[in-house]
PDB file of C-alpha atoms in Angstrom:
ATOM      1  CA  MET A  58       0.023  -0.033  -0.073  1.00 41.00           C
ATOM      2  CA  ALA A  59       1.033   3.668  -0.436  1.00 42.00           C
ATOM      3  CA  LYS A  60      -0.348   7.007   0.015  1.00 40.00           C
ATOM      4  CA  GLY A  61      -1.650   8.799  -3.112  1.00 40.00           C
ATOM      5  CA  ALA A  62      -1.087  12.662  -3.827  1.00 35.00           C
ATOM      6  CA  ALA A  63      -4.101  13.580  -1.810  1.00 36.00           C
ATOM      7  CA  GLY A  64      -3.011  11.351   1.080  1.00 37.00           C
ATOM      8  CA  ALA A  65      -5.822   8.708   0.433  1.00 39.00           C
ATOM      9  CA  THR A  66      -4.804   5.100   0.862  1.00 39.00           C
ATOM     10  CA  MET A  67      -3.970   3.378  -2.599  1.00 37.00           C
ATOM     11  CA  TYR A  68      -2.921  -0.039  -3.580  1.00 37.00           C
ATOM     12  CA  LEU A  69      -2.060  -1.984  -6.702  1.00 36.00           C
ATOM     13  CA  ALA A  70      -5.226  -3.589  -7.511  1.00 36.00           C
ATOM     14  CA  ALA A  71      -5.485  -7.203  -8.934  1.00 37.00           C
ATOM     15  CA  ASP A  72      -7.437  -8.060 -12.019  1.00 35.00           C
ATOM     16  CA  ARG A  73      -9.805 -11.114 -12.456  1.00 28.00           C
ATOM     17  CA  TYR A  74      -6.916 -13.351 -13.186  1.00 27.00           C
ATOM     18  CA  GLY A  75      -4.956 -12.526 -10.057  1.00 33.00           C
ATOM     19  CA  LYS A  76      -2.310 -10.657 -11.840  1.00 34.00           C
ATOM     20  CA  LEU A  77      -1.150  -7.394 -10.329  1.00 34.00           C
ATOM     21  CA  GLY A  78      -2.059  -4.368 -12.510  1.00 38.00           C
ATOM     22  CA  SER A  79      -0.394  -1.100 -12.488  1.00 35.00           C
ATOM     23  CA  ARG A  80      -3.456   0.986 -11.899  1.00 36.00           C
ATOM     24  CA  GLU A  81      -3.666   2.614  -8.634  1.00 55.00           C
ATOM     25  CA  VAL A  82      -7.193   2.838  -7.323  1.00 60.00           C
ATOM     26  CA  PRO A  83      -8.682   4.164  -3.983  1.00 76.00           C
ATOM     27  CA  MET A  84      -9.353   1.431  -1.474  1.00 86.00           C
ATOM     28  CA  ALA A  85     -12.994   0.588  -0.588  1.00 94.00           C
ATOM     29  CA  ASN A  86     -13.929   1.348   2.858  1.00 97.00           C
ATOM     30  CA  VAL A  87     -16.251  -0.560   5.421  1.00 98.00           C
ATOM     31  CA  LEU A  88     -19.231   1.090   4.113  1.00 98.00           C
ATOM     32  CA  ASP A  89     -18.559   0.153   0.556  1.00 98.00           C
ATOM     33  CA  VAL A  90     -18.260  -3.544   1.664  1.00 98.00           C
ATOM     34  CA  ALA A  91     -21.337  -3.247   3.915  1.00 98.00           C
ATOM     35  CA  GLU A  92     -23.314  -1.627   0.929  1.00 98.00           C
ATOM     36  CA  THR A  93     -22.258  -4.619  -1.333  1.00 98.00           C
ATOM     37  CA  VAL A  94     -23.491  -6.963   1.220  1.00 98.00           C
ATOM     38  CA  LEU A  95     -26.838  -5.188   1.449  1.00 98.00           C
ATOM     39  CA  LYS A  96     -27.313  -4.854  -2.323  1.00 97.00           C
ATOM     40  CA  THR A  97     -26.598  -8.640  -2.705  1.00 96.00           C
ATOM     41  CA  ALA A  98     -28.455 -10.120   0.267  1.00 97.00           C
ATOM     42  CA  GLY A  99     -30.986  -7.457   0.863  1.00 97.00           C
ATOM     43  CA  PRO A 100     -31.958  -5.740   4.052  1.00 97.00           C
ATOM     44  CA  MET A 101     -30.961  -7.430   7.280  1.00 97.00           C
ATOM     45  CA  ASP A 102     -30.406  -6.683  10.896  1.00 96.00           C
ATOM     46  CA  SER A 103     -27.316  -5.002  12.132  1.00 96.00           C
ATOM     47  CA  PHE A 104     -25.939  -7.924  13.934  1.00 95.00           C
ATOM     48  CA  ARG A 105     -26.039 -10.030  10.859  1.00 97.00           C
ATOM     49  CA  LEU A 106     -24.718  -7.132   8.641  1.00 98.00           C
ATOM     50  CA  GLN A 107     -21.659  -6.806  11.106  1.00 98.00           C
ATOM     51  CA  LYS A 108     -20.820 -10.404  11.119  1.00 98.00           C
ATOM     52  CA  LEU A 109     -21.037 -10.810   7.373  1.00 98.00           C
ATOM     53  CA  VAL A 110     -18.611  -7.857   6.847  1.00 98.00           C
ATOM     54  CA  TYR A 111     -16.193  -9.334   9.435  1.00 98.00           C
ATOM     55  CA  TYR A 112     -16.300 -12.645   7.505  1.00 97.00           C
ATOM     56  CA  ALA A 113     -15.689 -10.856   4.218  1.00 97.00           C
ATOM     57  CA  GLN A 114     -12.739  -9.167   5.584  1.00 98.00           C
ATOM     58  CA  ALA A 115     -11.540 -12.507   7.135  1.00 97.00           C
ATOM     59  CA  TYR A 116     -11.539 -14.513   4.039  1.00 94.00           C
ATOM     60  CA  HIS A 117     -10.440 -11.860   1.686  1.00 96.00           C
ATOM     61  CA  LEU A 118      -7.231 -11.725   3.899  1.00 96.00           C
ATOM     62  CA  ALA A 119      -6.987 -15.390   3.644  1.00 94.00           C
ATOM     63  CA  TYR A 120      -7.497 -15.613  -0.036  1.00 91.00           C
ATOM     64  CA  GLN A 121      -5.887 -12.343  -1.348  1.00 93.00           C
ATOM     65  CA  ASP A 122      -3.450 -11.552   1.323  1.00 93.00           C
ATOM     66  CA  GLN A 123      -4.809  -8.064   1.615  1.00 93.00           C
ATOM     67  CA  PRO A 124      -7.633  -6.269   3.564  1.00 96.00           C
ATOM     68  CA  LEU A 125     -10.930  -5.167   2.094  1.00 96.00           C
ATOM     69  CA  PHE A 126     -11.059  -2.181   4.307  1.00 97.00           C
ATOM     70  CA  THR A 127      -8.740  -0.613   6.785  1.00 95.00           C
ATOM     71  CA  GLU A 128     -11.237   0.338   9.552  1.00 97.00           C
ATOM     72  CA  PRO A 129     -10.533  -1.555  12.837  1.00 97.00           C
ATOM     73  CA  ILE A 130     -12.604  -4.340  14.018  1.00 98.00           C
ATOM     74  CA  LYS A 131     -13.443  -4.431  17.793  1.00 98.00           C
ATOM     75  CA  ALA A 132     -14.261  -7.534  19.960  1.00 97.00           C
ATOM     76  CA  TRP A 133     -17.489  -6.541  21.479  1.00 96.00           C
ATOM     77  CA  VAL A 134     -19.508  -8.730  23.752  1.00 94.00           C
ATOM     78  CA  ASN A 135     -21.770  -9.745  20.843  1.00 94.00           C
ATOM     79  CA  GLY A 136     -18.918 -10.548  18.413  1.00 96.00           C
ATOM     80  CA  PRO A 137     -16.803  -8.612  16.121  1.00 97.00           C
ATOM     81  CA  VAL A 138     -18.025  -5.046  15.281  1.00 97.00           C
ATOM     82  CA  VAL A 139     -16.718  -2.270  13.041  1.00 98.00           C
ATOM     83  CA  PRO A 140     -17.207   0.885  15.038  1.00 98.00           C
ATOM     84  CA  ALA A 141     -17.133   2.962  11.764  1.00 97.00           C
ATOM     85  CA  LEU A 142     -20.104   0.956  10.408  1.00 98.00           C
ATOM     86  CA  TYR A 143     -21.795   0.762  13.881  1.00 97.00           C
ATOM     87  CA  HIS A 144     -22.178   4.640  14.123  1.00 96.00           C
ATOM     88  CA  ILE A 145     -23.913   4.580  10.533  1.00 96.00           C
ATOM     89  CA  HIS A 146     -26.606   2.231  11.462  1.00 96.00           C
ATOM     90  CA  LYS A 147     -26.788   2.802  15.254  1.00 93.00           C
ATOM     91  CA  GLY A 148     -30.518   2.625  16.445  1.00 90.00           C
ATOM     92  CA  GLN A 149     -31.561   0.817  13.381  1.00 88.00           C
ATOM     93  CA  PHE A 150     -32.373  -2.896  13.827  1.00 84.00           C
ATOM     94  CA  GLY A 151     -33.244  -3.418  10.099  1.00 93.00           C
ATOM     95  CA  VAL A 152     -30.565  -1.887   7.798  1.00 97.00           C
ATOM     96  CA  GLU A 153     -31.379  -1.119   4.059  1.00 97.00           C
ATOM     97  CA  THR A 154     -28.474   1.052   3.160  1.00 97.00           C
ATOM     98  CA  VAL A 155     -25.315   2.556   4.755  1.00 97.00           C
ATOM     99  CA  ASP A 156     -24.656   4.927   1.838  1.00 96.00           C
ATOM    100  CA  GLY A 157     -21.568   3.108   0.609  1.00 97.00           C
ATOM    101  CA  ASP A 158     -20.503   2.548  -3.016  1.00 97.00           C
ATOM    102  CA  SER A 159     -20.340  -0.920  -3.945  1.00 96.00           C
ATOM    103  CA  SER A 160     -18.695  -0.077  -7.353  1.00 95.00           C
ATOM    104  CA  LYS A 161     -15.505   0.740  -5.369  1.00 96.00           C
ATOM    105  CA  LEU A 162     -14.735  -2.826  -4.858  1.00 97.00           C
ATOM    106  CA  THR A 163     -12.463  -4.580  -7.443  1.00 95.00           C
ATOM    107  CA  PRO A 164     -13.643  -7.830  -9.064  1.00 94.00           C
ATOM    108  CA  ASP A 165     -11.532  -9.833  -6.525  1.00 94.00           C
ATOM    109  CA  GLU A 166     -13.182  -7.924  -3.681  1.00 96.00           C
ATOM    110  CA  ALA A 167     -16.585  -8.483  -4.880  1.00 95.00           C
ATOM    111  CA  ASN A 168     -15.990 -12.197  -5.366  1.00 94.00           C
ATOM    112  CA  SER A 169     -14.728 -12.516  -1.672  1.00 94.00           C
ATOM    113  CA  VAL A 170     -17.968 -10.922  -0.545  1.00 96.00           C
ATOM    114  CA  ALA A 171     -19.998 -13.208  -2.803  1.00 95.00           C
ATOM    115  CA  MET A 172     -18.241 -16.284  -1.457  1.00 92.00           C
ATOM    116  CA  VAL A 173     -18.848 -15.313   2.102  1.00 94.00           C
ATOM    117  CA  LEU A 174     -22.635 -14.515   1.353  1.00 95.00           C
ATOM    118  CA  GLY A 175     -22.855 -17.913  -0.354  1.00 91.00           C
ATOM    119  CA  ILE A 176     -21.513 -19.675   2.811  1.00 88.00           C
ATOM    120  CA  TYR A 177     -22.643 -17.418   5.625  1.00 93.00           C
ATOM    121  CA  GLY A 178     -25.466 -15.542   4.266  1.00 94.00           C
ATOM    122  CA  ARG A 179     -28.261 -18.045   4.959  1.00 91.00           C
ATOM    123  CA  HIS A 180     -27.398 -18.022   8.766  1.00 94.00           C
ATOM    124  CA  THR A 181     -29.140 -15.848  11.428  1.00 94.00           C
ATOM    125  CA  SER A 182     -27.477 -13.283  13.312  1.00 94.00           C
ATOM    126  CA  GLU A 183     -27.606 -15.548  16.310  1.00 95.00           C
ATOM    127  CA  TRP A 184     -25.754 -18.232  14.500  1.00 94.00           C
ATOM    128  CA  LEU A 185     -23.156 -15.850  13.427  1.00 95.00           C
ATOM    129  CA  VAL A 186     -22.565 -14.323  16.758  1.00 94.00           C
ATOM    130  CA  GLU A 187     -22.254 -17.833  18.147  1.00 93.00           C
ATOM    131  CA  GLN A 188     -19.729 -18.980  15.508  1.00 93.00           C
ATOM    132  CA  THR A 189     -17.455 -15.952  15.846  1.00 95.00           C
ATOM    133  CA  HIS A 190     -17.361 -16.715  19.665  1.00 94.00           C
ATOM    134  CA  MET A 191     -15.901 -19.903  19.070  1.00 92.00           C
ATOM    135  CA  GLU A 192     -13.058 -18.607  16.805  1.00 94.00           C
ATOM    136  CA  PRO A 193      -9.529 -17.645  17.978  1.00 94.00           C
ATOM    137  CA  PRO A 194      -9.443 -13.930  16.711  1.00 96.00           C
ATOM    138  CA  TRP A 195     -12.434 -12.813  18.826  1.00 96.00           C
ATOM    139  CA  LEU A 196     -11.380 -14.970  21.866  1.00 95.00           C
ATOM    140  CA  GLU A 197      -7.807 -13.983  21.842  1.00 95.00           C
ATOM    141  CA  ALA A 198      -8.857 -10.213  21.649  1.00 96.00           C
ATOM    142  CA  ARG A 199     -11.198 -10.640  24.698  1.00 95.00           C
ATOM    143  CA  GLU A 200      -8.829 -12.916  26.637  1.00 93.00           C
ATOM    144  CA  GLY A 201      -8.958 -12.183  30.391  1.00 92.00           C
ATOM    145  CA  LEU A 202     -12.170 -10.090  30.036  1.00 91.00           C
ATOM    146  CA  PRO A 203     -15.323 -11.142  31.992  1.00 88.00           C
ATOM    147  CA  PRO A 204     -18.063 -12.370  29.515  1.00 83.00           C
ATOM    148  CA  ASP A 205     -20.296  -9.310  29.787  1.00 85.00           C
ATOM    149  CA  THR A 206     -17.659  -6.552  30.182  1.00 88.00           C
ATOM    150  CA  LYS A 207     -18.355  -3.739  27.561  1.00 87.00           C
ATOM    151  CA  ALA A 208     -14.667  -3.350  26.729  1.00 86.00           C
ATOM    152  CA  SER A 209     -13.784  -3.000  22.906  1.00 90.00           C
ATOM    153  CA  PRO A 210     -10.324  -4.367  22.317  1.00 96.00           C
ATOM    154  CA  GLU A 211      -9.314  -4.390  18.728  1.00 97.00           C
ATOM    155  CA  ILE A 212      -9.230  -7.829  16.820  1.00 98.00           C
ATOM    156  CA  ASP A 213      -5.683  -8.218  15.370  1.00 97.00           C
ATOM    157  CA  ILE A 214      -5.848  -8.370  11.574  1.00 96.00           C
ATOM    158  CA  ALA A 215      -2.782 -10.658  11.522  1.00 96.00           C
ATOM    159  CA  ALA A 216      -4.516 -13.038  13.879  1.00 96.00           C
ATOM    160  CA  MET A 217      -7.685 -12.873  11.363  1.00 97.00           C
ATOM    161  CA  LYS A 218      -5.465 -13.808   8.357  1.00 96.00           C
ATOM    162  CA  ARG A 219      -3.505 -16.449  10.184  1.00 94.00           C
ATOM    163  CA  TYR A 220      -6.686 -18.245  11.550  1.00 93.00           C
ATOM    164  CA  TYR A 221      -8.657 -18.238   8.332  1.00 93.00           C
ATOM    165  CA  THR A 222      -5.676 -19.106   6.171  1.00 92.00           C
ATOM    166  CA  ARG A 223      -5.170 -22.132   8.365  1.00 88.00           C
ATOM    167  CA  ILE A 224      -8.850 -23.170   8.170  1.00 83.00           C
ATOM    168  CA  LEU A 225      -8.465 -23.191   4.333  1.00 81.00           C
ATOM    169  CA  ASN A 226      -5.238 -24.843   3.996  1.00 80.00           C
ATOM    170  CA  THR A 227      -5.391 -27.494   6.903  1.00 69.00           C
ATOM    171  CA  PRO A 228      -7.960 -30.035   6.036  1.00 52.00           C
ATOM    172  CA  ASP A 229      -8.025 -31.669   9.300  1.00 49.00           C
ATOM    173  CA  ILE A 230      -9.073 -28.581  11.289  1.00 48.00           C
ATOM    174  CA  GLY A 231     -11.041 -26.718   8.552  1.00 42.00           C
ATOM    175  CA  MET A 232     -14.093 -25.370  10.443  1.00 45.00           C
ATOM    176  CA  ALA A 233     -13.483 -28.195  12.979  1.00 39.00           C
ATOM    177  CA  THR A 234     -16.087 -26.871  15.520  1.00 41.00           C
ATOM    178  CA  LEU A 235     -18.821 -26.577  13.062  1.00 40.00           C
ATOM    179  CA  SER A 236     -17.957 -29.765  11.156  1.00 36.00           C
ATOM    180  CA  GLU A 237     -18.961 -31.687  14.226  1.00 38.00           C
ATOM    181  CA  ARG A 238     -22.453 -30.341  13.767  1.00 34.00           C
ATOM    182  CA  THR A 239     -22.733 -31.392  10.127  1.00 29.00           C
ATOM    183  CA  SER A 240     -26.119 -29.826   9.472  1.00 33.00           C
ATOM    184  CA  ARG A 241     -24.586 -26.408  10.202  1.00 38.00           C
ATOM    185  CA  GLY A 242     -21.023 -26.785   9.139  1.00 43.00           C
ATOM    186  CA  PHE A 243     -18.836 -26.580   6.059  1.00 47.00           C
ATOM    187  CA  THR A 244     -15.868 -28.366   5.182  1.00 48.00           C
ATOM    188  CA  THR A 245     -12.679 -27.058   3.952  1.00 47.00           C
ATOM    189  CA  GLU A 246     -13.357 -28.526   0.632  1.00 55.00           C
ATOM    190  CA  GLU A 247     -16.849 -26.798   0.395  1.00 54.00           C
ATOM    191  CA  LEU A 248     -15.153 -23.477   1.164  1.00 51.00           C
ATOM    192  CA  ARG A 249     -12.746 -23.991  -1.606  1.00 51.00           C
ATOM    193  CA  GLU A 250     -15.392 -24.958  -4.149  1.00 55.00           C
ATOM    194  CA  ARG A 251     -17.676 -22.075  -3.228  1.00 48.00           C
ATOM    195  CA  TYR A 252     -14.914 -19.701  -3.645  1.00 46.00           C
ATOM    196  CA  ALA A 253     -13.620 -21.135  -6.940  1.00 48.00           C
ATOM    197  CA  SER A 254     -17.269 -20.856  -8.148  1.00 47.00           C
ATOM    198  CA  THR A 255     -17.435 -17.253  -7.578  1.00 39.00           C
ATOM    199  CA  LEU A 256     -14.311 -16.773  -9.679  1.00 40.00           C
ATOM    200  CA  CYS A 257     -15.962 -18.462 -12.692  1.00 41.00           C
ATOM    201  CA  GLN A 258     -18.963 -16.168 -12.597  1.00 39.00           C
TER     202      GLN A 258
END
């Protein structure tokens, strides 16, 4: 990543075939990613939106080795939350738009969002909260805190990349906790197949 002339965060965008291009484009922000989720999946409650945005960030880190957005993610009591997004939908239970711009996502970024929605989009907010509570990035961020403490430690983006990359690359641990509940879980191979199918669209 580099800084553009106006001080905006810039990066070399990858084209559909994974080859680095020479075109510098402004990086999408969390509102752009959330808007893409809403345009694709329709209106939803704020808990579900926050968790889907979290998983989009997580799996894009794992697949593409770069973040979808730079805003920090905090480990709140009810799971991962991006405060910059929270302040936009605060007070709303059902969210229809966050005034982001989905066109700012590159094809690879849009594919990552589509893959996450294909895997997690059918689940309720309660299920998504429960799932994030079983995963190391949230657990490590809140280590040592009482369960109901309203602290907001930041979730380490390196921990996210490390954990979700490990899920995808190590078949014997892929989605281990959920695979035990076969009606609700996804195997590592299913994750790979679902991601590959988005690249072919």
